Backbone atoms as SQL, in Angstrom:
CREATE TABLE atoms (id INTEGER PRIMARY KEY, chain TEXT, resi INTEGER, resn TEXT, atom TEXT, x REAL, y REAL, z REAL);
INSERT INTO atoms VALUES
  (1, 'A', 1, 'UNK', 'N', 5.049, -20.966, 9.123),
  (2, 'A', 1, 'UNK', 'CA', 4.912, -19.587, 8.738),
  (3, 'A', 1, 'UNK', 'C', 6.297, -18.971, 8.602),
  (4, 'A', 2, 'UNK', 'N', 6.908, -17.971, 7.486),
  (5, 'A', 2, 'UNK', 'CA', 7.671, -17.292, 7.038),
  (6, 'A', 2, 'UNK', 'C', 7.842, -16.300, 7.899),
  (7, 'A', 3, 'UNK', 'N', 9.095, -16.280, 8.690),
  (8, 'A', 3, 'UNK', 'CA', 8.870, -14.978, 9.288),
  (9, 'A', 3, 'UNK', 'C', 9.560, -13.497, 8.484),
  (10, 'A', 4, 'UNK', 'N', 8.853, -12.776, 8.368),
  (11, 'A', 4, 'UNK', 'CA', 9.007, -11.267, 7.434),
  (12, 'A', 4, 'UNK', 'C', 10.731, -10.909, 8.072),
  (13, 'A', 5, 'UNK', 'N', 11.257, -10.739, 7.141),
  (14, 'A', 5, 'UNK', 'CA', 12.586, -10.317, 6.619),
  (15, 'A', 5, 'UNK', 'C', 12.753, -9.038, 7.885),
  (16, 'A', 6, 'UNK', 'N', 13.862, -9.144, 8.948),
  (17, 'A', 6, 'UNK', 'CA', 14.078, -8.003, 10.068),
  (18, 'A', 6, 'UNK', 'C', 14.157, -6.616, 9.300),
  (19, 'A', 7, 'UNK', 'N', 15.475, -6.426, 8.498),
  (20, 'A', 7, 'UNK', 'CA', 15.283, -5.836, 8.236),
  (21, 'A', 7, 'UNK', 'C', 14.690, -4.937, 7.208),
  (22, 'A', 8, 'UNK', 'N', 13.780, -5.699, 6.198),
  (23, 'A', 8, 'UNK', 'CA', 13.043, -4.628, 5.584),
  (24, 'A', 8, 'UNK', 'C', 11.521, -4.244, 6.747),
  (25, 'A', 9, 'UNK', 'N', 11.724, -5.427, 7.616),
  (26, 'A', 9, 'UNK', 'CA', 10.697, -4.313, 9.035),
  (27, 'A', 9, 'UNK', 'C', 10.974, -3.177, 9.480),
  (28, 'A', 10, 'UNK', 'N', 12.739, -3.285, 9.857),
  (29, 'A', 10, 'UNK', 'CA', 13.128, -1.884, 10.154),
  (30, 'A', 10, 'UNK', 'C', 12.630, -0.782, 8.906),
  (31, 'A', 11, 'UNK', 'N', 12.810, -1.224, 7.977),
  (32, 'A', 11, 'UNK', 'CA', 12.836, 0.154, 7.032),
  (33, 'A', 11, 'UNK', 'C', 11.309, 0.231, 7.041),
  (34, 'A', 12, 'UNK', 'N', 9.747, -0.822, 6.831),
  (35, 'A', 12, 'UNK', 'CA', 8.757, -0.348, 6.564),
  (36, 'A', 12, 'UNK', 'C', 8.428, 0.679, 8.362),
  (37, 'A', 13, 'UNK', 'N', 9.064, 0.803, 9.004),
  (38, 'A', 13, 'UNK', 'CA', 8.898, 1.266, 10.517),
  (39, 'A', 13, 'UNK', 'C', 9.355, 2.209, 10.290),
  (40, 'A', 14, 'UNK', 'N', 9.765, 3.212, 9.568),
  (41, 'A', 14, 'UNK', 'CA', 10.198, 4.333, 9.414),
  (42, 'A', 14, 'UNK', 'C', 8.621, 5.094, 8.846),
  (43, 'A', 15, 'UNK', 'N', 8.053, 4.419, 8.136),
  (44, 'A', 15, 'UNK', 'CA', 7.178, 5.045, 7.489),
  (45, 'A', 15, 'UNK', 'C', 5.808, 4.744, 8.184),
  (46, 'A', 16, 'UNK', 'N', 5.850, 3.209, 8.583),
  (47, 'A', 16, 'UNK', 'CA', 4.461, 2.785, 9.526),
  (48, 'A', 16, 'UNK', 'C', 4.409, 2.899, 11.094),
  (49, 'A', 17, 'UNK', 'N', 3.708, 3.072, 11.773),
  (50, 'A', 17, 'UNK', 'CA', 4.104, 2.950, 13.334),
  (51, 'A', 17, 'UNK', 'C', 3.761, 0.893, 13.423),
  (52, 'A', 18, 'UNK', 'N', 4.626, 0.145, 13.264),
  (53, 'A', 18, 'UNK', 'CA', 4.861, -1.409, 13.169),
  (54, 'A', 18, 'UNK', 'C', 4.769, -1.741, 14.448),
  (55, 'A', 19, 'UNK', 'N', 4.054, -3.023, 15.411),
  (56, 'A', 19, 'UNK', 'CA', 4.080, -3.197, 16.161),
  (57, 'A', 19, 'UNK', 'C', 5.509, -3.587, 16.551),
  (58, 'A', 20, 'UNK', 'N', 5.886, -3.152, 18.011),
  (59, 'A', 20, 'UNK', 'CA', 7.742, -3.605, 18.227),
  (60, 'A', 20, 'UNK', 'C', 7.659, -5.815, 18.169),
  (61, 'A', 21, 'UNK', 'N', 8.760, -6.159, 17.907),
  (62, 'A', 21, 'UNK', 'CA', 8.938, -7.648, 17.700),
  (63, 'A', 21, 'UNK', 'C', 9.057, -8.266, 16.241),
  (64, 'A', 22, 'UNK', 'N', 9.669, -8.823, 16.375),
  (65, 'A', 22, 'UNK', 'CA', 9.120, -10.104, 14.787),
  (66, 'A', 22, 'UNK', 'C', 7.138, -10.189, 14.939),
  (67, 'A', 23, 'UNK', 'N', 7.515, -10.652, 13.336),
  (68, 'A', 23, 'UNK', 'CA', 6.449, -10.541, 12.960),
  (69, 'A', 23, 'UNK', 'C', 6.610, -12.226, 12.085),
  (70, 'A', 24, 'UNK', 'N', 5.433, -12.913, 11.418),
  (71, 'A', 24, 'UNK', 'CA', 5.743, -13.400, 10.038),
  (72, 'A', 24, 'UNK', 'C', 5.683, -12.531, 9.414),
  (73, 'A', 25, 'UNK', 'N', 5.670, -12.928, 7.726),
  (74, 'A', 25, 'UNK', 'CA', 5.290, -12.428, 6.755),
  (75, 'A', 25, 'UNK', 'C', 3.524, -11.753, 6.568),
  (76, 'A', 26, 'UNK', 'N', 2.949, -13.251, 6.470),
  (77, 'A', 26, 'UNK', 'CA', 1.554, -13.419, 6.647),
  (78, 'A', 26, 'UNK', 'C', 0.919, -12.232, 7.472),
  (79, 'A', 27, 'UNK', 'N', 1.113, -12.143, 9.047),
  (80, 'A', 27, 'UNK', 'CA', 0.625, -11.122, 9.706),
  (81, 'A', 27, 'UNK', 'C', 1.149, -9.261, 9.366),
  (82, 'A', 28, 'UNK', 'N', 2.764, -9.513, 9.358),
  (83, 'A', 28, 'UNK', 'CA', 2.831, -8.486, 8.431),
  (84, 'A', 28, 'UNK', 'C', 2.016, -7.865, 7.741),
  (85, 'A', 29, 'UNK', 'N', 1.637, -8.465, 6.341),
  (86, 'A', 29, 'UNK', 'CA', 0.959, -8.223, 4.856),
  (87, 'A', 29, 'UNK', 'C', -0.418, -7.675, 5.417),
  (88, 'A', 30, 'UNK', 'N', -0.717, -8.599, 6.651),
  (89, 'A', 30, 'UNK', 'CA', -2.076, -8.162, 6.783),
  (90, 'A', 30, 'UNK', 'C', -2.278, -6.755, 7.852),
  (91, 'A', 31, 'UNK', 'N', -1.432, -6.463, 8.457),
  (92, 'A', 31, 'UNK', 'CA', -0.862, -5.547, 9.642),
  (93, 'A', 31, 'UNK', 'C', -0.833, -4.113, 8.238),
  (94, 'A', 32, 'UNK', 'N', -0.045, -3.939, 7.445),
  (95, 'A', 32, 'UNK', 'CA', 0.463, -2.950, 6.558),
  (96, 'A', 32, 'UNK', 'C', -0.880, -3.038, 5.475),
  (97, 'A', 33, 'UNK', 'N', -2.163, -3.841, 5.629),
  (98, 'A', 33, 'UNK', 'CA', -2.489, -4.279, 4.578),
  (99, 'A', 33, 'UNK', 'C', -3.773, -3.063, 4.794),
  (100, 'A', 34, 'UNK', 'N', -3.933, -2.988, 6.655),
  (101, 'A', 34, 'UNK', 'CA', -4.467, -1.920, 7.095),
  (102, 'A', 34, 'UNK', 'C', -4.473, -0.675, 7.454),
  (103, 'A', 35, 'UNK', 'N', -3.274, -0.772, 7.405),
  (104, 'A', 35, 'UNK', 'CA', -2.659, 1.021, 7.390),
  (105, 'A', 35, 'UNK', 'C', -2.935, 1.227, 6.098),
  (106, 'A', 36, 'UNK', 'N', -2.379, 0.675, 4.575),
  (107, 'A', 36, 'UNK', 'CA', -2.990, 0.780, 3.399),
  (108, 'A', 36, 'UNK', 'C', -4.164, 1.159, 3.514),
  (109, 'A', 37, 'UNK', 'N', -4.883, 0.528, 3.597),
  (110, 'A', 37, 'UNK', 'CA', -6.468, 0.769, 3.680),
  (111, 'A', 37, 'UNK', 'C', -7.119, 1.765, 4.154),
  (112, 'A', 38, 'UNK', 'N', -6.504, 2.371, 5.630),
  (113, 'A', 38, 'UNK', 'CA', -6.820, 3.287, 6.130),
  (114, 'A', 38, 'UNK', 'C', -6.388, 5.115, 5.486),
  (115, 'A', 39, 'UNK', 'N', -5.003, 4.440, 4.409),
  (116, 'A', 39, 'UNK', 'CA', -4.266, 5.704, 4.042),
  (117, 'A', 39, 'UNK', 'C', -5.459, 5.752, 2.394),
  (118, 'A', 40, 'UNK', 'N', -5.536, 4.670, 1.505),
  (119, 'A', 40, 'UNK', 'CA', -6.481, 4.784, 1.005),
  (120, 'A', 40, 'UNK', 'C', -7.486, 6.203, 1.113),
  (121, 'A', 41, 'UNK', 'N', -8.155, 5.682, 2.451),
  (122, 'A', 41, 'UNK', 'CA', -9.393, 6.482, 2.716),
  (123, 'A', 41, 'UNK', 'C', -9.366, 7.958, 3.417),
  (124, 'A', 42, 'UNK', 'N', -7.711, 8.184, 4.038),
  (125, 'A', 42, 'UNK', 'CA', -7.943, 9.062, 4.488),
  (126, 'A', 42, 'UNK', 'C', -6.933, 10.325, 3.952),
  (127, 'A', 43, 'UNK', 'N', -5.988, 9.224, 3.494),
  (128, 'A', 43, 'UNK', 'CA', -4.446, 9.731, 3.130),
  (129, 'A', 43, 'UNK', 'C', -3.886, 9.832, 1.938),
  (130, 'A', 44, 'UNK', 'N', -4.523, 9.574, 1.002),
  (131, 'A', 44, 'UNK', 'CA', -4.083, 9.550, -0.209),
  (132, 'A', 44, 'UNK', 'C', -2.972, 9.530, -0.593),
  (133, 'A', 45, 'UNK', 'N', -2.845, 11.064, -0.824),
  (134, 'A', 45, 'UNK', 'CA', -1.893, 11.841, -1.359),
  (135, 'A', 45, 'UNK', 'C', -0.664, 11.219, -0.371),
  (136, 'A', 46, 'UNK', 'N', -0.765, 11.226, 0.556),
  (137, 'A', 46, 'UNK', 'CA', 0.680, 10.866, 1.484),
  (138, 'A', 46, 'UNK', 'C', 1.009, 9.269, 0.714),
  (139, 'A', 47, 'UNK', 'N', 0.249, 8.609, 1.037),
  (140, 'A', 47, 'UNK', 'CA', 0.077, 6.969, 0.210),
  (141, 'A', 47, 'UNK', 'C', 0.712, 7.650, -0.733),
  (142, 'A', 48, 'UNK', 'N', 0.599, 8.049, -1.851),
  (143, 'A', 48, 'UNK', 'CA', 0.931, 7.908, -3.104),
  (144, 'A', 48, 'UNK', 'C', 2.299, 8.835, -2.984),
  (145, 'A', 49, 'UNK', 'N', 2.668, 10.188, -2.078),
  (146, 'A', 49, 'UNK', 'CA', 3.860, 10.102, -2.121),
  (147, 'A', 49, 'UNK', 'C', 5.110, 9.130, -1.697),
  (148, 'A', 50, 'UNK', 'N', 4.363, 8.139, -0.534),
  (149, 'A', 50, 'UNK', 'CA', 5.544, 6.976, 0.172),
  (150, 'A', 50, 'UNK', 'C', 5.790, 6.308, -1.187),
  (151, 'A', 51, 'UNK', 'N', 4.588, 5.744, -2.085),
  (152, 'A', 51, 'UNK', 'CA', 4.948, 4.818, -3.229),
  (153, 'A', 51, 'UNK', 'C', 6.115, 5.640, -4.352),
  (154, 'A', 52, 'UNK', 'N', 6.374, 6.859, -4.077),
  (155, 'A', 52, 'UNK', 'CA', 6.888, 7.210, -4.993),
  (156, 'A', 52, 'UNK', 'C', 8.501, 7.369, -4.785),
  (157, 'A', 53, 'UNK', 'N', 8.496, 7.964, -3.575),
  (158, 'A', 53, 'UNK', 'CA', 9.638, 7.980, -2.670),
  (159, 'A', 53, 'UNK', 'C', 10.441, 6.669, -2.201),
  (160, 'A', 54, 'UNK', 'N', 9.508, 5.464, -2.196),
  (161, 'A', 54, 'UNK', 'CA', 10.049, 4.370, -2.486),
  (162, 'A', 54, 'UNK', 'C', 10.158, 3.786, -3.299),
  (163, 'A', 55, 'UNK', 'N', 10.027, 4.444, -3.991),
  (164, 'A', 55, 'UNK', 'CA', 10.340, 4.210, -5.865),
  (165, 'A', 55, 'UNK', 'C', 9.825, 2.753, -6.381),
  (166, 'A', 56, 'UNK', 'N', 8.519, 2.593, -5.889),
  (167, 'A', 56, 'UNK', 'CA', 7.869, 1.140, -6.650),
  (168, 'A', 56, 'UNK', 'C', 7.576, 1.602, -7.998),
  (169, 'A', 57, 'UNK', 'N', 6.846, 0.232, -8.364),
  (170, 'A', 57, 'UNK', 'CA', 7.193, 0.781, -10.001),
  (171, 'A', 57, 'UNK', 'C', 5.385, 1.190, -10.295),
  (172, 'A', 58, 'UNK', 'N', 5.510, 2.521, -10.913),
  (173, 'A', 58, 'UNK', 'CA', 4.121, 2.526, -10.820),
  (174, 'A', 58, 'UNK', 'C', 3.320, 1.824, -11.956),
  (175, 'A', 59, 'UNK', 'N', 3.563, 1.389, -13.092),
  (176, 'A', 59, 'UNK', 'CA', 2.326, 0.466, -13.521),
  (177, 'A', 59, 'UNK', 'C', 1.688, -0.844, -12.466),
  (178, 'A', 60, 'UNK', 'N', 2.910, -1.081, -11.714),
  (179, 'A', 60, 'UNK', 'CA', 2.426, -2.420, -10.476),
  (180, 'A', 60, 'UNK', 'C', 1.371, -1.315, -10.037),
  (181, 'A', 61, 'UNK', 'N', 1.453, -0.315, -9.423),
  (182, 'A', 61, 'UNK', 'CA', 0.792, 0.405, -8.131),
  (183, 'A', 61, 'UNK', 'C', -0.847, 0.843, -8.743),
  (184, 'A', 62, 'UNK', 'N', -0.390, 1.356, -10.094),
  (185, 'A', 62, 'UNK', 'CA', -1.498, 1.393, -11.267),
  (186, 'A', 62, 'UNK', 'C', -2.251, 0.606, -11.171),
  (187, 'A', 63, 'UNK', 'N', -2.124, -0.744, -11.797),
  (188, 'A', 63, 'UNK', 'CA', -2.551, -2.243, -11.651),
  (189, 'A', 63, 'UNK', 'C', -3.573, -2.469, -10.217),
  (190, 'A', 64, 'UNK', 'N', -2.235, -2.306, -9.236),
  (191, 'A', 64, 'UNK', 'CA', -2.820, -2.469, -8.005),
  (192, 'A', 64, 'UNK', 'C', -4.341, -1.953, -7.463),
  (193, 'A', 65, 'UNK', 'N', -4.204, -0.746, -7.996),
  (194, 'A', 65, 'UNK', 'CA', -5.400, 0.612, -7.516),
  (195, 'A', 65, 'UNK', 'C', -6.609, 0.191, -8.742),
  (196, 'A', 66, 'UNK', 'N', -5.842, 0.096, -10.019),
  (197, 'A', 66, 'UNK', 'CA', -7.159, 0.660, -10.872),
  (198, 'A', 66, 'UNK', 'C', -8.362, -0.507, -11.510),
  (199, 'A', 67, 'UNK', 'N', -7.542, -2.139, -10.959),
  (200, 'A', 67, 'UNK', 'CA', -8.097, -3.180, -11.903),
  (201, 'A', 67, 'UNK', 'C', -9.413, -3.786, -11.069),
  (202, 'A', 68, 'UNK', 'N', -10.545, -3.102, -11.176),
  (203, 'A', 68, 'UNK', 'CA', -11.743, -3.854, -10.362),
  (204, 'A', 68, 'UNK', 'C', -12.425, -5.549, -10.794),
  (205, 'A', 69, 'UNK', 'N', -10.973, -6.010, -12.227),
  (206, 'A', 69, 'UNK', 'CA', -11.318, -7.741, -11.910),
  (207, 'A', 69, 'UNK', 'C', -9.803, -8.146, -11.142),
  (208, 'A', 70, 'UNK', 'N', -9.678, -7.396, -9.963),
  (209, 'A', 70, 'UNK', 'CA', -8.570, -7.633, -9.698),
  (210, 'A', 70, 'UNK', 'C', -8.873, -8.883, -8.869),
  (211, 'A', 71, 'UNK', 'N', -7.939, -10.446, -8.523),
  (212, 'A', 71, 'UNK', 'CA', -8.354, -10.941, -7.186),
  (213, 'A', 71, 'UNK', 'C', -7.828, -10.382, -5.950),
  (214, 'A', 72, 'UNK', 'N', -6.848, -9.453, -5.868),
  (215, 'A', 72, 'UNK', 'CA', -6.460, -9.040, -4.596),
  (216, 'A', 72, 'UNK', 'C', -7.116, -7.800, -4.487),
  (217, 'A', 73, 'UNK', 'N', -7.849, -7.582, -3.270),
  (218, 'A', 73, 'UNK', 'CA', -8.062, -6.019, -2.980),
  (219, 'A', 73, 'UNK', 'C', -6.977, -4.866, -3.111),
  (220, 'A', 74, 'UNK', 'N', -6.908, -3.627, -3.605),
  (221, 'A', 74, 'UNK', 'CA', -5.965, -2.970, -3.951),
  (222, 'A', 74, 'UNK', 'C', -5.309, -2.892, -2.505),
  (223, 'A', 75, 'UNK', 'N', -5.472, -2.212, -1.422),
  (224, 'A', 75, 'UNK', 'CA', -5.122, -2.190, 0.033),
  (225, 'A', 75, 'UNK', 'C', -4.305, -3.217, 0.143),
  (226, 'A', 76, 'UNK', 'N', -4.277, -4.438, -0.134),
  (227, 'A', 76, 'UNK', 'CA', -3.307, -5.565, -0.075),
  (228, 'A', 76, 'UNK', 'C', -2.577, -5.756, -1.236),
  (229, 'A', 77, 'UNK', 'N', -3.202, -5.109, -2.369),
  (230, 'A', 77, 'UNK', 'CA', -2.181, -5.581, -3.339),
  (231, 'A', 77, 'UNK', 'C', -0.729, -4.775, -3.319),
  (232, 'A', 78, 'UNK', 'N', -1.544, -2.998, -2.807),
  (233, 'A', 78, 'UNK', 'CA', -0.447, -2.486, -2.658),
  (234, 'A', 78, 'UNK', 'C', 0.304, -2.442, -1.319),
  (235, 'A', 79, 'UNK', 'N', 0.190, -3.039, -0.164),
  (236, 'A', 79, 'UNK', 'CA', 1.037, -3.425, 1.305),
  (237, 'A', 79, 'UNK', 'C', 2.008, -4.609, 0.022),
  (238, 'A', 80, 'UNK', 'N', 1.864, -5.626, -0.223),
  (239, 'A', 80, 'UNK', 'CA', 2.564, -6.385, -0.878),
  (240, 'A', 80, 'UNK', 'C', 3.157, -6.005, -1.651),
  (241, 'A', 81, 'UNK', 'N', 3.317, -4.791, -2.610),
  (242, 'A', 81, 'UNK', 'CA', 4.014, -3.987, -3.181),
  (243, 'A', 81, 'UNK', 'C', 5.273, -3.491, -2.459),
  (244, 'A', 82, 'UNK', 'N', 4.568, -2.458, -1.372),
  (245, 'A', 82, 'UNK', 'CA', 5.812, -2.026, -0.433),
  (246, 'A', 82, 'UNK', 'C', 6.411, -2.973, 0.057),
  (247, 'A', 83, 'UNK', 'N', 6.069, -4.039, 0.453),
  (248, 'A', 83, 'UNK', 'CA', 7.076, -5.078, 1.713),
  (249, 'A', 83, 'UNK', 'C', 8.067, -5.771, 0.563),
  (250, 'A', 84, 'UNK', 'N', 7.636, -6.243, -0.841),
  (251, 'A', 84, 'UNK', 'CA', 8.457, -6.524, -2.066),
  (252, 'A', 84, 'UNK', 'C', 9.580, -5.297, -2.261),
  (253, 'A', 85, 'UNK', 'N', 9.114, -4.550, -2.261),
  (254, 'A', 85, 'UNK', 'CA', 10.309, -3.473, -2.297),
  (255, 'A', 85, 'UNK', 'C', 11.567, -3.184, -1.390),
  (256, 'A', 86, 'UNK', 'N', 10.628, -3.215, 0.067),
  (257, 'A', 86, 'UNK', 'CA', 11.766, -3.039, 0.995),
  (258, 'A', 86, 'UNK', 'C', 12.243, -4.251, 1.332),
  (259, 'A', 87, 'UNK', 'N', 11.861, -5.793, 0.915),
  (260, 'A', 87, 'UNK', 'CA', 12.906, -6.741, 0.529),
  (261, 'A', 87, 'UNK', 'C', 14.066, -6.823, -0.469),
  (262, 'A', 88, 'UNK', 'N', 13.414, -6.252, -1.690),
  (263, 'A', 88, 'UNK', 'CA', 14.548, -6.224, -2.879),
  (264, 'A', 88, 'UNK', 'C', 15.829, -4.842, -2.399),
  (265, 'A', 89, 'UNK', 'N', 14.984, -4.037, -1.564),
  (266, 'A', 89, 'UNK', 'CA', 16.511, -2.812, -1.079),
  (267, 'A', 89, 'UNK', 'C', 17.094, -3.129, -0.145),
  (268, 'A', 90, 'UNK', 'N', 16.475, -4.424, 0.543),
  (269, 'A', 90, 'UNK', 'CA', 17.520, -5.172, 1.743),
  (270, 'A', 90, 'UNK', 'C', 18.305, -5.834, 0.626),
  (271, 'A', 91, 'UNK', 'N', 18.109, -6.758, -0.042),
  (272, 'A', 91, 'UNK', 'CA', 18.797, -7.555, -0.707),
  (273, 'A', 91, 'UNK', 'C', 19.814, -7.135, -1.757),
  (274, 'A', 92, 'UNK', 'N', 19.712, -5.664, -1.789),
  (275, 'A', 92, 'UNK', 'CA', 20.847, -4.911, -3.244),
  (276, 'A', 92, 'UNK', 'C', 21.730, -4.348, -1.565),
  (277, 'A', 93, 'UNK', 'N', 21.265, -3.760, -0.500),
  (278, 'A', 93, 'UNK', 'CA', 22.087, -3.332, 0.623),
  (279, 'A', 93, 'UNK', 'C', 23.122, -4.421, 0.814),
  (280, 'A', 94, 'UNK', 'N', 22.722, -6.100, 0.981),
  (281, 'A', 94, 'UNK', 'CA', 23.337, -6.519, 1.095),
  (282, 'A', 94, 'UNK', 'C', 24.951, -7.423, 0.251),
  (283, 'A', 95, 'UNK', 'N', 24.083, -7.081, -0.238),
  (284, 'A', 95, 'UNK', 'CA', 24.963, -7.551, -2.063),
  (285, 'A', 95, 'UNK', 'C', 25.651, -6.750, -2.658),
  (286, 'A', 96, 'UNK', 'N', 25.465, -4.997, -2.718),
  (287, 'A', 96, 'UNK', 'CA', 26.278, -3.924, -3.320),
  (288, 'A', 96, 'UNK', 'C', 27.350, -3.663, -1.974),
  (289, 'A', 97, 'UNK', 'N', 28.369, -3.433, -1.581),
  (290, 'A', 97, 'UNK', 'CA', 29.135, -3.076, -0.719),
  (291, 'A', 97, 'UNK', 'C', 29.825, -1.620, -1.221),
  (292, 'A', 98, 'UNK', 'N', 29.693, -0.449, -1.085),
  (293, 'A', 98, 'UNK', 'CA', 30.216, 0.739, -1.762),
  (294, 'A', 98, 'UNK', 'C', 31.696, 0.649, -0.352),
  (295, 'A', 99, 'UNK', 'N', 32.726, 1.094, -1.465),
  (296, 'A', 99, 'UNK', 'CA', 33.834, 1.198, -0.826),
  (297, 'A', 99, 'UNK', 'C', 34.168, 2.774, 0.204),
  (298, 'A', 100, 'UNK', 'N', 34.369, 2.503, 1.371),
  (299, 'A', 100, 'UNK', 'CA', 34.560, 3.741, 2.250),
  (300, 'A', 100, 'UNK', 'C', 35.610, 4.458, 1.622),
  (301, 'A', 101, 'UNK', 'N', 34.570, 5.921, 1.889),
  (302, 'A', 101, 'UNK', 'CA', 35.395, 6.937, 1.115),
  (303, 'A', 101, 'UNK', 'C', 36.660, 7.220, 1.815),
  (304, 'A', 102, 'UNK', 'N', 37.851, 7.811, 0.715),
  (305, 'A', 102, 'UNK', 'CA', 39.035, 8.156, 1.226),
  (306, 'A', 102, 'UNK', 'C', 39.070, 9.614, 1.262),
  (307, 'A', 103, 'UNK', 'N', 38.835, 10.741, 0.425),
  (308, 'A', 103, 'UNK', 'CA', 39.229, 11.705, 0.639),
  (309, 'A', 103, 'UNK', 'C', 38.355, 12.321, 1.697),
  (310, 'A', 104, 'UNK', 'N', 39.128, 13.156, 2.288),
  (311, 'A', 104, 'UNK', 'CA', 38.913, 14.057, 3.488),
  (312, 'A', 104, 'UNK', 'C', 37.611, 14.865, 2.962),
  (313, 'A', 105, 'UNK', 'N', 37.499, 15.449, 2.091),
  (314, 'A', 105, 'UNK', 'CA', 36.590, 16.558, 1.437),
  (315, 'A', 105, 'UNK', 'C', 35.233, 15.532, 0.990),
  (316, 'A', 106, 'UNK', 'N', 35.073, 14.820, 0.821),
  (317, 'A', 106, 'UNK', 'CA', 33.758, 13.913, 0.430),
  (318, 'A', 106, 'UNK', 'C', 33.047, 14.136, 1.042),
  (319, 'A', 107, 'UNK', 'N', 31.800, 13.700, 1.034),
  (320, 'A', 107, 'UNK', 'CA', 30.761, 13.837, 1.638),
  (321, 'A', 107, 'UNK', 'C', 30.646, 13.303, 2.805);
């Protein structure tokens, strides 16, 4: 078993209450697959602002929600959405290095 990437755990834990520890992947997907599910039914609108704010791409999320010959249940298609995402923004974090600012007045 794959164990799920640390830190895009840290980042989906900002938004999910994640059990504390490693995880795999596998249990992950299925862990986030139920908070999905539950935001689905209760949360919508919040669901659909995290997807936006994490800037997935919405024809995937589209896809995800609207295709009833889908084989993945939407609830999982879209947890696998988010955890793809907050892998690919670990992987540009680690790869882009922005140079520390010099002037005093910057941000």
């Amino acid at each position: 078993m794959k164990p799920a990437d640390p830190t895009a755990l840290e980042l989906l834990r900002r938004d999910f209450p994640l059990p504390e520890g490693g995880m795999t992947e596998a249990e992950l997907l299925n862990w986030l697959a139920d908070r999905v599910d539950e935001a689905l039914r209760l949360r919508p609108e919040y669901l659909m602002s995290l997807c936006y704010t994490l800037d997935l791409n919405e024809q995937e999320v589209q896809q995800a929600l609207g295709s009833p010959a889908a084989d993945t249940p939407p609830h999982r298609a879209l947890a696998r959405l988010l955890y793809e995402r907050q892998c690919r923004r670990v992987a540009t974090k680690r790869a882009i290095r922005p140079r520390p600012l010099t002037d005093p007045n910057a941000w």
